[in-house]
mmCIF file of C-alpha atoms in Angstrom:
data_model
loop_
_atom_site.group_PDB
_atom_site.id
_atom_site.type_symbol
_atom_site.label_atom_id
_atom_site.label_comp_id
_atom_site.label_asym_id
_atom_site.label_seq_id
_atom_site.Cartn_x
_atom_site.Cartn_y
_atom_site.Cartn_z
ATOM 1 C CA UNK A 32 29.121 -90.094 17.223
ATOM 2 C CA UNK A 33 27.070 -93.161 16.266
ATOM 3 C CA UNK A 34 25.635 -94.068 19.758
ATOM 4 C CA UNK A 35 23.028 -92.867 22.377
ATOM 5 C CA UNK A 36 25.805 -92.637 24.260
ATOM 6 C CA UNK A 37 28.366 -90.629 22.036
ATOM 7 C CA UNK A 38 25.327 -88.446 21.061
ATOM 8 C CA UNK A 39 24.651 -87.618 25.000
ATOM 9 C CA UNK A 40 28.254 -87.232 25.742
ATOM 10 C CA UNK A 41 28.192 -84.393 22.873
ATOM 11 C CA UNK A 42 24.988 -83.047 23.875
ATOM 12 C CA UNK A 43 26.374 -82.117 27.426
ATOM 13 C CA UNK A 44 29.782 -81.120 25.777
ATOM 14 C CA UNK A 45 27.687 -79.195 23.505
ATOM 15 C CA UNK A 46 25.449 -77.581 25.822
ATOM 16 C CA UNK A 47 28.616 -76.885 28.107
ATOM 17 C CA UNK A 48 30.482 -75.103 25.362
ATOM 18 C CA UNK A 49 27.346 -73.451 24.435
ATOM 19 C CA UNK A 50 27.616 -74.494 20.532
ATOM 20 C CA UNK A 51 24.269 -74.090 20.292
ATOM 21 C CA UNK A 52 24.463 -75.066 16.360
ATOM 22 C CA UNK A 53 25.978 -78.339 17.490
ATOM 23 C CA UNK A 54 23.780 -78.998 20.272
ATOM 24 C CA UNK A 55 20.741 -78.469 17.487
ATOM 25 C CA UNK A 56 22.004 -80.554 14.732
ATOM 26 C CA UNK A 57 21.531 -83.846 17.973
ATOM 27 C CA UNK A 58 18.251 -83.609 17.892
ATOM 28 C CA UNK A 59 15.144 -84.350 16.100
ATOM 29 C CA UNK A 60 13.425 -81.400 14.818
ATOM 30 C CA UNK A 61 10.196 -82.548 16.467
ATOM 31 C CA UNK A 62 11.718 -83.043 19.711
ATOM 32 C CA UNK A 63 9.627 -82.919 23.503
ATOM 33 C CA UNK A 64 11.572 -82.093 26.577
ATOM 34 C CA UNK A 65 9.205 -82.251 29.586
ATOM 35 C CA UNK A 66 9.931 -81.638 33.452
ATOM 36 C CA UNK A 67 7.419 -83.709 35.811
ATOM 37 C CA UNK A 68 8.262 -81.872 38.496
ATOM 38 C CA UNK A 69 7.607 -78.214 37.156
ATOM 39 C CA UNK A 70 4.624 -79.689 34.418
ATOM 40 C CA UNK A 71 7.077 -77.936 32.041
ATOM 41 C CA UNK A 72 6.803 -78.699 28.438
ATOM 42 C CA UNK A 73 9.221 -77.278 24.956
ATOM 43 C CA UNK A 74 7.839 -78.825 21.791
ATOM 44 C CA UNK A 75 10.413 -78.368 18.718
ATOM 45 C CA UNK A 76 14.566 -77.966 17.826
ATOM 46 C CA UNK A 77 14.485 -74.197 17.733
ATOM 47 C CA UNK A 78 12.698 -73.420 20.775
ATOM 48 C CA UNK A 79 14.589 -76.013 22.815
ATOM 49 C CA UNK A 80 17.561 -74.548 21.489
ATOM 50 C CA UNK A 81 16.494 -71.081 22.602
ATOM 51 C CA UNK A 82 15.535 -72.532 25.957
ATOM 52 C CA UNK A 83 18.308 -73.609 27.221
ATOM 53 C CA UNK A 84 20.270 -71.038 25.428
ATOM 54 C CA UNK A 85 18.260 -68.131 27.584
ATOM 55 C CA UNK A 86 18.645 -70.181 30.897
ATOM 56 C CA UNK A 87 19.486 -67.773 33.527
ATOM 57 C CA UNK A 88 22.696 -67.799 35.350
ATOM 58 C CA UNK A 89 26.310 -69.017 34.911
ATOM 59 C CA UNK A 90 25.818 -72.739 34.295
ATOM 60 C CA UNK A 91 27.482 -75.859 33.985
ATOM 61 C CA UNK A 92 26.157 -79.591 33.618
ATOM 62 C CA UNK A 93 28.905 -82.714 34.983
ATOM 63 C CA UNK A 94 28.230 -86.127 34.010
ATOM 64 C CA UNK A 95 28.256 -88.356 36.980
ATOM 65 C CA UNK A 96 26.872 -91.344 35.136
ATOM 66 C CA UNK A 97 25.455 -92.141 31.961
ATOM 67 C CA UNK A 98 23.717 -95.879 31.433
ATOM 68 C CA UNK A 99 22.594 -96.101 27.319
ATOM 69 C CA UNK A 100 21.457 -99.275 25.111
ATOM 70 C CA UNK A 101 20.639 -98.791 21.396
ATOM 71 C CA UNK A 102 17.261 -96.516 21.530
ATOM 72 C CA UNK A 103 17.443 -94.146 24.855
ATOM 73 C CA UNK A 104 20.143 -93.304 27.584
ATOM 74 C CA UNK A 105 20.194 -92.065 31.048
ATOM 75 C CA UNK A 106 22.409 -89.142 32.367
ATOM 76 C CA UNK A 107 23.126 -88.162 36.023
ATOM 77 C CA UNK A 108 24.520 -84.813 36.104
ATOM 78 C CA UNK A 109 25.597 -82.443 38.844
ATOM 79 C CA UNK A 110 23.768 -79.463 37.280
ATOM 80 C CA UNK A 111 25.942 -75.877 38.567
ATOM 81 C CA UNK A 112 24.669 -72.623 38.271
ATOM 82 C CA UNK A 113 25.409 -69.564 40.231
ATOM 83 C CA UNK A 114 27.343 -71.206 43.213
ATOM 84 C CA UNK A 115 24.935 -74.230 43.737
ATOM 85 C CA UNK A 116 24.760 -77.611 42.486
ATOM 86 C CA UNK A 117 21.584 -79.650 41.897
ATOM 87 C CA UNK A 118 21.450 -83.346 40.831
ATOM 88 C CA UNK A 119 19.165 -83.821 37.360
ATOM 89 C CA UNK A 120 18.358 -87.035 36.010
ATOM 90 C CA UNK A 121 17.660 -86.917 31.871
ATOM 91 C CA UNK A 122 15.931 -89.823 29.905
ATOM 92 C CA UNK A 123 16.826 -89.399 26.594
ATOM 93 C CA UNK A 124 14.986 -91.593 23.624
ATOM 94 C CA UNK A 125 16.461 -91.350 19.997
ATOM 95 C CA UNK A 126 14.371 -91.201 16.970
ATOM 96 C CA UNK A 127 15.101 -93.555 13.640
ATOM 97 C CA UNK A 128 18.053 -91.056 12.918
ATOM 98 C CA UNK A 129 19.719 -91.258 15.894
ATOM 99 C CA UNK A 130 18.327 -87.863 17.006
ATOM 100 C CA UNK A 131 17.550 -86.956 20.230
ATOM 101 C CA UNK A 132 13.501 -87.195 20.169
ATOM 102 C CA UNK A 133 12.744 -86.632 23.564
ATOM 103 C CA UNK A 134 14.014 -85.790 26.727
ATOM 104 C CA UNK A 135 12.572 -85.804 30.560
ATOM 105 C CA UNK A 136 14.099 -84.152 33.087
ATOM 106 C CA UNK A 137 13.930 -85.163 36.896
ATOM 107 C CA UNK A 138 15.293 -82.615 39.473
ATOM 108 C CA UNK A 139 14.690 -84.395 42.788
ATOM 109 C CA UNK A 140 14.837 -81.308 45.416
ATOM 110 C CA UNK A 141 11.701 -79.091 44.675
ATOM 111 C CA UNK A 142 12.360 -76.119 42.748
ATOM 112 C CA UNK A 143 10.063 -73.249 41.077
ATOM 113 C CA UNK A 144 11.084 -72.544 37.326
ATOM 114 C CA UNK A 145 13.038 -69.743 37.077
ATOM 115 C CA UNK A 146 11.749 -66.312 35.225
ATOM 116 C CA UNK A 147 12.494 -66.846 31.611
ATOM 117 C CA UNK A 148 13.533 -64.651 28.549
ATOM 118 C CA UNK A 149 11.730 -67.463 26.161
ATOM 119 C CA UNK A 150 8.086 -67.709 25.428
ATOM 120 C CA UNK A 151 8.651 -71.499 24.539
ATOM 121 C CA UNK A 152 7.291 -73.148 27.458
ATOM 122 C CA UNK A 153 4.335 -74.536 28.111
ATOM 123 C CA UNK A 154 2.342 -75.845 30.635
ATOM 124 C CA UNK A 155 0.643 -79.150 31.258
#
């Protein structure tokens, strides 16, 4: 699990299989993720952990491509939750470790963020 895209392969597996210590132990403890769309923002491992750990629903997250060089990837997944599918485009950038440092999330159909059970998310 040496390269971006091993470590994003395993993320998705990870996040899938909801092994939420081996999702964690990809990525930096300092890590951003930040949606555009949604101006949402979750700063650190543990609370991005606990984010998408407390995401509402029955989920699931399909690769349909993945393009990586040595420093960041990009994944297109079909993103499934509760009997509807969503495309998501994630830019993922890896620190010195090869830790995940920061991810951005596009969701191209319009969408208001779902009520969650984490006080993690902020707003830019």
């Amino acid at each position: 699990m040496n390269t971006p895209r091993e470590r994003v392969l395993r993320y998705w597996q990870a996040a899938n299989d909801r092994e939420w210590q081996t999702f964690a132990e990809l990525l930096a403890e300092q890590i951003v993720y930040e949606v555009p769309q949604t101006r949402e923002r979750v700063r650190g491992r543990a609370n991005y952990v606990e984010f998408n750990r407390t995401w509402p629903g029955l989920w699931r997250a399909d690769i349909q491509q993945l393009v990586a060089d040595d420093h960041q990837a990009v994944s297109v997944i079909a993103f499934h939750v509760d009997g509807t599918t969503e495309t998501g485009i994630s830019v993922f950038e890896f620190d010195g470790d090869g830790r995940i440092a920061r991810i951005t999330d596009h969701w191209p159909v319009p969408y208001a963020p779902p009520a969650r059970a984490c006080d993690c998310i902020e707003r830019y």
